[in-house]
Protein backbone atom coordinates (compact mmCIF):
# COMPACT_ATOMS: atom_id res chain seq x y z
CA UNK A 1 0.00 0.00 0.00
CA UNK A 2 2.04 3.00 1.21
CA UNK A 3 5.74 3.09 1.83
CA UNK A 4 5.11 5.33 4.85
CA UNK A 5 2.59 4.74 7.64
CA UNK A 6 -0.89 6.21 7.19
CA UNK A 7 -2.60 8.14 9.98
CA UNK A 8 0.17 7.63 12.51
CA UNK A 9 -0.78 7.97 16.16
CA UNK A 10 1.81 10.72 16.60
CA UNK A 11 -0.06 13.00 14.16
CA UNK A 12 -3.52 12.30 15.60
CA UNK A 13 -3.52 15.45 17.81
CA UNK A 14 -2.45 17.57 14.82
CA UNK A 15 -5.15 16.06 12.60
CA UNK A 16 -7.75 16.73 15.31
CA UNK A 17 -6.69 20.38 15.62
CA UNK A 18 -6.75 20.79 11.84
CA UNK A 19 -10.28 19.33 11.68
CA UNK A 20 -11.61 21.54 14.47
CA UNK A 21 -9.91 24.65 13.03
CA UNK A 22 -10.67 24.11 9.35
CA UNK A 23 -10.58 27.02 6.95
CA UNK A 24 -13.84 28.21 5.44
CA UNK A 25 -12.85 26.64 2.10
CA UNK A 26 -12.13 23.30 3.78
CA UNK A 27 -15.53 23.38 5.50
CA UNK A 28 -17.32 24.11 2.23
CA UNK A 29 -15.47 21.42 0.31
CA UNK A 30 -15.99 18.87 3.08
CA UNK A 31 -19.77 19.46 2.99
CA UNK A 32 -19.64 18.67 -0.73
CA UNK A 33 -17.33 15.62 -0.49
CA UNK A 34 -18.54 13.83 2.63
CA UNK A 35 -21.06 11.05 2.44
CA UNK A 36 -19.75 9.78 -0.91
CA UNK A 37 -21.60 12.56 -2.76
CA UNK A 38 -19.07 12.77 -5.60
CA UNK A 39 -19.14 9.66 -7.76
CA UNK A 40 -19.76 7.42 -4.75
CA UNK A 41 -16.21 8.10 -3.57
CA UNK A 42 -15.39 8.08 0.12
CA UNK A 43 -13.12 10.92 1.23
CA UNK A 44 -11.33 11.42 4.52
CA UNK A 45 -10.33 14.81 5.79
CA UNK A 46 -7.00 15.57 7.42
CA UNK A 47 -5.52 12.18 6.54
CA UNK A 48 -1.80 11.66 7.08
CA UNK A 49 0.79 9.69 5.18
CA UNK A 50 4.20 9.70 6.80
CA UNK A 51 4.90 13.12 8.31
CA UNK A 52 2.35 14.97 6.13
CA UNK A 53 -1.36 15.66 6.52
CA UNK A 54 -3.51 16.04 3.41
CA UNK A 55 -6.61 18.22 3.45
CA UNK A 56 -8.69 15.44 1.84
CA UNK A 57 -7.90 11.89 0.75
CA UNK A 58 -9.75 9.27 -1.28
CA UNK A 59 -8.23 5.86 -0.42
CA UNK A 60 -9.89 4.08 -3.35
CA UNK A 61 -8.18 6.33 -5.90
CA UNK A 62 -5.10 7.15 -3.83
CA UNK A 63 -6.03 10.78 -4.47
CA UNK A 64 -5.14 13.68 -2.21
CA UNK A 65 -6.80 17.07 -2.51
CA UNK A 66 -5.04 20.16 -1.22
CA UNK A 67 -6.59 23.60 -0.94
CA UNK A 68 -4.38 26.64 -1.32
CA UNK A 69 -5.22 29.90 0.37
CA UNK A 70 -3.17 33.09 0.39
CA UNK A 71 -0.54 31.65 2.75
CA UNK A 72 0.53 29.23 0.00
CA UNK A 73 1.84 32.15 -2.06
CA UNK A 74 4.66 32.60 0.48
CA UNK A 75 7.89 31.17 -0.96
CA UNK A 76 8.75 29.13 2.16
CA UNK A 77 5.27 27.61 2.27
CA UNK A 78 5.48 26.90 -1.46
CA UNK A 79 8.78 25.03 -0.97
CA UNK A 80 7.25 22.96 1.85
CA UNK A 81 4.22 22.23 -0.34
CA UNK A 82 6.56 20.97 -3.07
CA UNK A 83 8.40 18.71 -0.58
CA UNK A 84 5.10 17.35 0.71
CA UNK A 85 3.80 16.69 -2.79
CA UNK A 86 7.02 14.92 -3.84
CA UNK A 87 6.84 12.69 -0.76
CA UNK A 88 3.19 11.82 -1.40
CA UNK A 89 3.80 11.10 -5.09
CA UNK A 90 6.70 8.85 -4.07
CA UNK A 91 4.17 6.99 -1.93
CA UNK A 92 1.81 6.42 -4.85
CA UNK A 93 -0.60 9.28 -4.19
CA UNK A 94 -1.80 11.70 -6.84
CA UNK A 95 -2.34 15.27 -5.62
CA UNK A 96 -4.86 17.77 -6.95
CA UNK A 97 -4.44 21.37 -5.83
CA UNK A 98 -7.18 23.95 -5.96
CA UNK A 99 -7.16 27.60 -4.88
CA UNK A 100 -9.76 28.44 -2.24
CA UNK A 101 -11.56 30.67 -4.75
CA UNK A 102 -12.41 27.64 -6.90
CA UNK A 103 -14.12 25.97 -3.93
CA UNK A 104 -16.31 29.04 -3.43
CA UNK A 105 -16.95 29.89 -7.07
CA UNK A 106 -16.78 26.70 -9.14
CA UNK A 107 -17.24 23.48 -7.19
CA UNK A 108 -18.48 21.84 -10.40
CA UNK A 109 -14.94 22.21 -11.78
CA UNK A 110 -13.53 20.31 -8.79
CA UNK A 111 -16.21 17.65 -9.09
CA UNK A 112 -15.51 17.27 -12.81
CA UNK A 113 -11.76 16.89 -12.23
CA UNK A 114 -12.33 14.23 -9.54
CA UNK A 115 -14.73 12.26 -11.74
CA UNK A 116 -12.36 12.47 -14.74
CA UNK A 117 -9.53 11.22 -12.56
CA UNK A 118 -11.74 8.38 -11.26
CA UNK A 119 -12.47 7.30 -14.84
CA UNK A 120 -8.76 7.41 -15.79
CA UNK A 121 -7.74 5.57 -12.64
CA UNK A 122 -10.26 2.76 -13.13
CA UNK A 123 -9.15 2.30 -16.76
CA UNK A 124 -5.59 1.64 -15.54
CA UNK A 125 -6.66 -1.21 -13.26
CSV table of N, CA and C in Angstrom, one decimal:
chain,number,residue,atom,x,y,z
A,1,UNK,N,0.8,-1.2,0.0
A,1,UNK,CA,0.0,0.0,0.0
A,1,UNK,C,0.9,1.2,0.0
A,2,UNK,N,1.2,1.8,1.1
A,2,UNK,CA,2.0,3.0,1.2
A,2,UNK,C,3.4,2.6,1.8
A,3,UNK,N,4.4,3.3,1.3
A,3,UNK,CA,5.7,3.1,1.8
A,3,UNK,C,5.9,3.7,3.2
A,4,UNK,N,5.1,4.7,3.5
A,4,UNK,CA,5.1,5.3,4.8
A,4,UNK,C,3.8,5.1,5.6
A,5,UNK,N,3.8,5.0,6.9
A,5,UNK,CA,2.6,4.7,7.6
A,5,UNK,C,1.5,5.8,7.4
A,6,UNK,N,0.3,5.3,7.3
A,6,UNK,CA,-0.9,6.2,7.2
A,6,UNK,C,-1.5,6.5,8.6
A,7,UNK,N,-1.9,7.7,8.7
A,7,UNK,CA,-2.6,8.1,10.0
A,7,UNK,C,-1.9,7.7,11.2
A,8,UNK,N,-0.6,8.0,11.3
A,8,UNK,CA,0.2,7.6,12.5
A,8,UNK,C,-0.4,8.2,13.8
A,9,UNK,N,-0.3,7.5,14.9
A,9,UNK,CA,-0.8,8.0,16.2
A,9,UNK,C,-0.1,9.3,16.6
A,10,UNK,N,1.1,9.5,16.2
A,10,UNK,CA,1.8,10.7,16.6
A,10,UNK,C,1.2,12.0,16.0
A,11,UNK,N,0.6,11.8,14.8
A,11,UNK,CA,-0.1,13.0,14.2
A,11,UNK,C,-1.5,13.2,14.5
A,12,UNK,N,-2.1,12.2,15.3
A,12,UNK,CA,-3.5,12.3,15.6
A,12,UNK,C,-3.9,13.6,16.2
A,13,UNK,N,-3.1,14.1,17.2
A,13,UNK,CA,-3.5,15.4,17.8
A,13,UNK,C,-3.5,16.6,16.8
A,14,UNK,N,-2.5,16.5,15.9
A,14,UNK,CA,-2.5,17.6,14.8
A,14,UNK,C,-3.6,17.5,13.9
A,15,UNK,N,-4.0,16.2,13.5
A,15,UNK,CA,-5.2,16.1,12.6
A,15,UNK,C,-6.4,16.6,13.3
A,16,UNK,N,-6.6,16.3,14.6
A,16,UNK,CA,-7.7,16.7,15.3
A,16,UNK,C,-7.8,18.3,15.3
A,17,UNK,N,-6.7,18.9,15.6
A,17,UNK,CA,-6.7,20.4,15.6
A,17,UNK,C,-7.0,20.9,14.2
A,18,UNK,N,-6.5,20.3,13.2
A,18,UNK,CA,-6.8,20.8,11.8
A,18,UNK,C,-8.2,20.6,11.5
A,19,UNK,N,-8.8,19.5,12.0
A,19,UNK,CA,-10.3,19.3,11.7
A,19,UNK,C,-11.1,20.3,12.4
A,20,UNK,N,-10.8,20.6,13.7
A,20,UNK,CA,-11.6,21.5,14.5
A,20,UNK,C,-11.3,23.0,14.1
A,21,UNK,N,-10.2,23.3,13.4
A,21,UNK,CA,-9.9,24.7,13.0
A,21,UNK,C,-9.8,24.8,11.5
A,22,UNK,N,-10.7,24.1,10.8
A,22,UNK,CA,-10.7,24.1,9.4
A,22,UNK,C,-10.9,25.5,8.8
A,23,UNK,N,-10.3,25.8,7.6
A,23,UNK,CA,-10.6,27.0,7.0
A,23,UNK,C,-12.0,27.0,6.4
A,24,UNK,N,-12.5,28.1,6.0
A,24,UNK,CA,-13.8,28.2,5.4
A,24,UNK,C,-13.9,27.4,4.2
A,25,UNK,N,-12.9,27.4,3.3
A,25,UNK,CA,-12.8,26.6,2.1
A,25,UNK,C,-12.9,25.1,2.4
A,26,UNK,N,-12.1,24.7,3.4
A,26,UNK,CA,-12.1,23.3,3.8
A,26,UNK,C,-13.5,22.9,4.2
A,27,UNK,N,-14.2,23.7,5.0
A,27,UNK,CA,-15.5,23.4,5.5
A,27,UNK,C,-16.5,23.2,4.3
A,28,UNK,N,-16.4,24.2,3.4
A,28,UNK,CA,-17.3,24.1,2.2
A,28,UNK,C,-17.1,22.9,1.4
A,29,UNK,N,-15.8,22.6,1.1
A,29,UNK,CA,-15.5,21.4,0.3
A,29,UNK,C,-15.8,20.1,1.0
A,30,UNK,N,-15.6,20.1,2.3
A,30,UNK,CA,-16.0,18.9,3.1
A,30,UNK,C,-17.5,18.6,3.0
A,31,UNK,N,-18.3,19.6,3.1
A,31,UNK,CA,-19.8,19.5,3.0
A,31,UNK,C,-20.1,18.9,1.6
A,32,UNK,N,-19.4,19.2,0.6
A,32,UNK,CA,-19.6,18.7,-0.7
A,32,UNK,C,-19.0,17.3,-1.0
A,33,UNK,N,-18.0,16.9,-0.3
A,33,UNK,CA,-17.3,15.6,-0.5
A,33,UNK,C,-17.8,14.5,0.4
A,34,UNK,N,-18.2,14.9,1.7
A,34,UNK,CA,-18.5,13.8,2.6
A,34,UNK,C,-19.8,13.1,2.2
A,35,UNK,N,-19.9,11.9,2.7
A,35,UNK,CA,-21.1,11.1,2.4
A,35,UNK,C,-21.1,10.5,1.0
A,36,UNK,N,-19.9,10.4,0.4
A,36,UNK,CA,-19.8,9.8,-0.9
A,36,UNK,C,-20.6,10.5,-2.0
A,37,UNK,N,-20.7,11.8,-1.9
A,37,UNK,CA,-21.6,12.6,-2.8
A,37,UNK,C,-21.0,12.7,-4.2
A,38,UNK,N,-19.7,12.6,-4.3
A,38,UNK,CA,-19.1,12.8,-5.6
A,38,UNK,C,-18.7,11.4,-6.1
A,39,UNK,N,-19.4,10.9,-7.1
A,39,UNK,CA,-19.1,9.7,-7.8
A,39,UNK,C,-19.1,8.5,-6.8
A,40,UNK,N,-19.8,8.5,-5.7
A,40,UNK,CA,-19.8,7.4,-4.7
A,40,UNK,C,-18.4,7.2,-4.0
A,41,UNK,N,-17.5,8.2,-4.1
A,41,UNK,CA,-16.2,8.1,-3.6
A,41,UNK,C,-16.2,8.5,-2.1
A,42,UNK,N,-15.5,7.7,-1.3
A,42,UNK,CA,-15.4,8.1,0.1
A,42,UNK,C,-14.1,8.9,0.3
A,43,UNK,N,-14.3,10.1,0.9
A,43,UNK,CA,-13.1,10.9,1.2
A,43,UNK,C,-12.9,11.0,2.7
A,44,UNK,N,-11.7,11.1,3.1
A,44,UNK,CA,-11.3,11.4,4.5
A,44,UNK,C,-10.8,12.8,4.6
A,45,UNK,N,-11.0,13.5,5.7
A,45,UNK,CA,-10.3,14.8,5.8
A,45,UNK,C,-9.2,14.7,6.8
A,46,UNK,N,-8.2,15.5,6.6
A,46,UNK,CA,-7.0,15.6,7.4
A,46,UNK,C,-6.4,14.2,7.6
A,47,UNK,N,-6.1,13.5,6.5
A,47,UNK,CA,-5.5,12.2,6.5
A,47,UNK,C,-4.0,12.3,6.4
A,48,UNK,N,-3.3,11.5,7.2
A,48,UNK,CA,-1.8,11.7,7.1
A,48,UNK,C,-1.2,10.4,6.4
A,49,UNK,N,-0.1,10.7,5.7
A,49,UNK,CA,0.8,9.7,5.2
A,49,UNK,C,2.2,10.1,5.6
A,50,UNK,N,2.9,9.3,6.3
A,50,UNK,CA,4.2,9.7,6.8
A,50,UNK,C,4.1,10.9,7.7
A,51,UNK,N,4.9,11.9,7.5
A,51,UNK,CA,4.9,13.1,8.3
A,51,UNK,C,3.9,14.2,7.8
A,52,UNK,N,3.2,13.9,6.8
A,52,UNK,CA,2.4,15.0,6.1
A,52,UNK,C,0.9,14.7,6.3
A,53,UNK,N,0.1,15.8,6.4
A,53,UNK,CA,-1.4,15.7,6.5
A,53,UNK,C,-2.0,16.3,5.3
A,54,UNK,N,-2.8,15.5,4.6
A,54,UNK,CA,-3.5,16.0,3.4
A,54,UNK,C,-4.8,16.6,3.8
A,55,UNK,N,-5.3,17.6,3.1
A,55,UNK,CA,-6.6,18.2,3.5
A,55,UNK,C,-7.7,17.2,3.3
A,56,UNK,N,-7.7,16.5,2.1
A,56,UNK,CA,-8.7,15.4,1.8
A,56,UNK,C,-8.0,14.3,1.1
A,57,UNK,N,-8.5,13.1,1.4
A,57,UNK,CA,-7.9,11.9,0.8
A,57,UNK,C,-9.0,10.9,0.4
A,58,UNK,N,-8.9,10.3,-0.8
A,58,UNK,CA,-9.8,9.3,-1.3
A,58,UNK,C,-8.9,8.0,-1.4
A,59,UNK,N,-9.1,7.1,-0.4
A,59,UNK,CA,-8.2,5.9,-0.4
A,59,UNK,C,-8.4,5.0,-1.7
A,60,UNK,N,-9.6,4.9,-2.2
A,60,UNK,CA,-9.9,4.1,-3.4
A,60,UNK,C,-9.0,4.5,-4.6
A,61,UNK,N,-8.9,5.8,-4.7
A,61,UNK,CA,-8.2,6.3,-5.9
A,61,UNK,C,-6.8,6.7,-5.6
A,62,UNK,N,-6.4,6.7,-4.3
A,62,UNK,CA,-5.1,7.2,-3.8
A,62,UNK,C,-4.9,8.6,-4.3
A,63,UNK,N,-6.0,9.4,-4.0
A,63,UNK,CA,-6.0,10.8,-4.5
A,63,UNK,C,-6.1,11.7,-3.3
A,64,UNK,N,-5.1,12.6,-3.2
A,64,UNK,CA,-5.1,13.7,-2.2
A,64,UNK,C,-5.6,15.0,-2.8
A,65,UNK,N,-6.4,15.7,-2.1
A,65,UNK,CA,-6.8,17.1,-2.5
A,65,UNK,C,-6.3,18.1,-1.5
A,66,UNK,N,-5.6,19.1,-2.0
A,66,UNK,CA,-5.0,20.2,-1.2
A,66,UNK,C,-5.7,21.5,-1.6
A,67,UNK,N,-6.1,22.3,-0.7
A,67,UNK,CA,-6.6,23.6,-0.9
A,67,UNK,C,-5.5,24.6,-0.6
A,68,UNK,N,-5.4,25.6,-1.5
A,68,UNK,CA,-4.4,26.6,-1.3
A,68,UNK,C,-5.0,28.0,-1.1
A,69,UNK,N,-4.8,28.5,0.1
A,69,UNK,CA,-5.2,29.9,0.4
A,69,UNK,C,-4.0,30.8,0.2
A,70,UNK,N,-4.2,32.1,0.6
A,70,UNK,CA,-3.2,33.1,0.4
A,70,UNK,C,-1.8,32.7,1.0
A,71,UNK,N,-1.8,32.0,2.1
A,71,UNK,CA,-0.5,31.6,2.7
A,71,UNK,C,0.4,30.8,1.8
A,72,UNK,N,-0.2,30.1,0.9
A,72,UNK,CA,0.5,29.2,0.0
A,72,UNK,C,1.3,30.0,-1.1
A,73,UNK,N,1.1,31.3,-1.1
A,73,UNK,CA,1.8,32.2,-2.1
A,73,UNK,C,3.2,32.5,-1.5
A,74,UNK,N,3.4,32.4,-0.2
A,74,UNK,CA,4.7,32.6,0.5
A,74,UNK,C,5.7,31.6,0.0
A,75,UNK,N,6.9,32.0,-0.4
A,75,UNK,CA,7.9,31.2,-1.0
A,75,UNK,C,8.3,30.0,-0.1
A,76,UNK,N,8.4,30.2,1.2
A,76,UNK,CA,8.7,29.1,2.2
A,76,UNK,C,7.6,28.1,2.2
A,77,UNK,N,6.4,28.5,2.3
A,77,UNK,CA,5.3,27.6,2.3
A,77,UNK,C,5.2,26.8,1.0
A,78,UNK,N,5.5,27.5,-0.1
A,78,UNK,CA,5.5,26.9,-1.5
A,78,UNK,C,6.5,25.8,-1.5
A,79,UNK,N,7.7,26.0,-1.0
A,79,UNK,CA,8.8,25.0,-1.0
A,79,UNK,C,8.3,23.8,-0.1
A,80,UNK,N,7.7,24.1,1.0
A,80,UNK,CA,7.3,23.0,1.9
A,80,UNK,C,6.1,22.2,1.2
A,81,UNK,N,5.3,22.9,0.4
A,81,UNK,CA,4.2,22.2,-0.3
A,81,UNK,C,4.8,21.3,-1.4
A,82,UNK,N,5.9,21.8,-2.1
A,82,UNK,CA,6.6,21.0,-3.1
A,82,UNK,C,7.2,19.7,-2.5
A,83,UNK,N,7.8,19.9,-1.3
A,83,UNK,CA,8.4,18.7,-0.6
A,83,UNK,C,7.3,17.7,-0.2
A,84,UNK,N,6.2,18.2,0.3
A,84,UNK,CA,5.1,17.4,0.7
A,84,UNK,C,4.6,16.6,-0.5
A,85,UNK,N,4.3,17.3,-1.6
A,85,UNK,CA,3.8,16.7,-2.8
A,85,UNK,C,4.8,15.6,-3.3
A,86,UNK,N,6.0,15.9,-3.4
A,86,UNK,CA,7.0,14.9,-3.8
A,86,UNK,C,7.0,13.7,-3.0
A,87,UNK,N,6.9,13.8,-1.7
A,87,UNK,CA,6.8,12.7,-0.8
A,87,UNK,C,5.6,11.9,-1.0
A,88,UNK,N,4.4,12.5,-1.2
A,88,UNK,CA,3.2,11.8,-1.4
A,88,UNK,C,3.2,11.1,-2.7
A,89,UNK,N,3.7,11.7,-3.8
A,89,UNK,CA,3.8,11.1,-5.1
A,89,UNK,C,4.7,9.9,-5.0
A,90,UNK,N,5.8,10.0,-4.3
A,90,UNK,CA,6.7,8.8,-4.1
A,90,UNK,C,6.0,7.7,-3.4
A,91,UNK,N,4.9,8.0,-2.6
A,91,UNK,CA,4.2,7.0,-1.9
A,91,UNK,C,2.9,6.6,-2.7
A,92,UNK,N,2.9,6.9,-4.0
A,92,UNK,CA,1.8,6.4,-4.9
A,92,UNK,C,0.5,7.2,-4.8
A,93,UNK,N,0.6,8.4,-4.3
A,93,UNK,CA,-0.6,9.3,-4.2
A,93,UNK,C,-0.5,10.4,-5.2
A,94,UNK,N,-1.7,10.6,-5.9
A,94,UNK,CA,-1.8,11.7,-6.8
A,94,UNK,C,-2.4,12.9,-6.1
A,95,UNK,N,-1.9,14.1,-6.3
A,95,UNK,CA,-2.3,15.3,-5.6
A,95,UNK,C,-3.0,16.2,-6.6
A,96,UNK,N,-4.2,16.7,-6.2
A,96,UNK,CA,-4.9,17.8,-6.9
A,96,UNK,C,-4.8,19.0,-6.0
A,97,UNK,N,-4.5,20.1,-6.6
A,97,UNK,CA,-4.4,21.4,-5.8
A,97,UNK,C,-5.5,22.3,-6.4
A,98,UNK,N,-6.2,23.0,-5.5
A,98,UNK,CA,-7.2,24.0,-6.0
A,98,UNK,C,-7.1,25.2,-5.1
A,99,UNK,N,-7.1,26.4,-5.7
A,99,UNK,CA,-7.2,27.6,-4.9
A,99,UNK,C,-8.5,27.7,-4.2
A,100,UNK,N,-8.5,28.3,-3.0
A,100,UNK,CA,-9.8,28.4,-2.2
A,100,UNK,C,-10.9,29.0,-3.1
A,101,UNK,N,-10.5,30.0,-3.9
A,101,UNK,CA,-11.6,30.7,-4.7
A,101,UNK,C,-12.4,29.7,-5.6
A,102,UNK,N,-11.7,28.6,-6.1
A,102,UNK,CA,-12.4,27.6,-6.9
A,102,UNK,C,-13.5,26.9,-6.1
A,103,UNK,N,-13.1,26.6,-4.8
A,103,UNK,CA,-14.1,26.0,-3.9
A,103,UNK,C,-15.4,26.8,-3.8
A,104,UNK,N,-15.2,28.1,-3.6
A,104,UNK,CA,-16.3,29.0,-3.4
A,104,UNK,C,-17.1,29.3,-4.7
A,105,UNK,N,-16.3,29.4,-5.8
A,105,UNK,CA,-17.0,29.9,-7.1
A,105,UNK,C,-17.3,28.8,-8.1
A,106,UNK,N,-16.6,27.7,-8.0
A,106,UNK,CA,-16.8,26.7,-9.1
A,106,UNK,C,-16.6,25.3,-8.7
A,107,UNK,N,-17.4,24.8,-7.7
A,107,UNK,CA,-17.2,23.5,-7.2
A,107,UNK,C,-17.4,22.5,-8.3
A,108,UNK,N,-18.3,22.8,-9.3
A,108,UNK,CA,-18.5,21.8,-10.4
A,108,UNK,C,-17.2,21.5,-11.1
A,109,UNK,N,-16.2,22.5,-11.2
A,109,UNK,CA,-14.9,22.2,-11.8
A,109,UNK,C,-14.2,21.1,-11.0
A,110,UNK,N,-14.2,21.3,-9.7
A,110,UNK,CA,-13.5,20.3,-8.8
A,110,UNK,C,-14.2,18.9,-9.0
A,111,UNK,N,-15.5,18.9,-8.9
A,111,UNK,CA,-16.2,17.6,-9.1
A,111,UNK,C,-15.9,17.0,-10.4
A,112,UNK,N,-15.8,17.8,-11.5
A,112,UNK,CA,-15.5,17.3,-12.8
A,112,UNK,C,-14.1,16.7,-12.8
A,113,UNK,N,-13.1,17.4,-12.3
A,113,UNK,CA,-11.8,16.9,-12.2
A,113,UNK,C,-11.7,15.6,-11.5
A,114,UNK,N,-12.4,15.5,-10.3
A,114,UNK,CA,-12.3,14.2,-9.5
A,114,UNK,C,-12.9,13.1,-10.3
A,115,UNK,N,-14.1,13.3,-11.0
A,115,UNK,CA,-14.7,12.3,-11.7
A,115,UNK,C,-13.9,11.8,-13.0
A,116,UNK,N,-13.3,12.8,-13.6
A,116,UNK,CA,-12.4,12.5,-14.7
A,116,UNK,C,-11.2,11.6,-14.3
A,117,UNK,N,-10.6,12.0,-13.1
A,117,UNK,CA,-9.5,11.2,-12.6
A,117,UNK,C,-10.0,9.8,-12.2
A,118,UNK,N,-11.2,9.7,-11.6
A,118,UNK,CA,-11.7,8.4,-11.3
A,118,UNK,C,-11.8,7.5,-12.5
A,119,UNK,N,-12.3,8.1,-13.6
A,119,UNK,CA,-12.5,7.3,-14.8
A,119,UNK,C,-11.1,6.8,-15.3
A,120,UNK,N,-10.1,7.8,-15.3
A,120,UNK,CA,-8.8,7.4,-15.8
A,120,UNK,C,-8.1,6.3,-14.9
A,121,UNK,N,-8.3,6.5,-13.6
A,121,UNK,CA,-7.7,5.6,-12.6
A,121,UNK,C,-8.3,4.2,-12.8
A,122,UNK,N,-9.6,4.1,-13.0
A,122,UNK,CA,-10.3,2.8,-13.1
A,122,UNK,C,-9.9,2.1,-14.5
A,123,UNK,N,-9.6,2.9,-15.5
A,123,UNK,CA,-9.1,2.3,-16.8
A,123,UNK,C,-7.8,1.6,-16.6
A,124,UNK,N,-7.0,2.2,-15.7
A,124,UNK,CA,-5.6,1.6,-15.5
A,124,UNK,C,-5.6,0.3,-14.8
A,125,UNK,N,-6.6,0.0,-14.1
A,125,UNK,CA,-6.7,-1.2,-13.3
A,125,UNK,C,-6.8,-2.5,-14.1
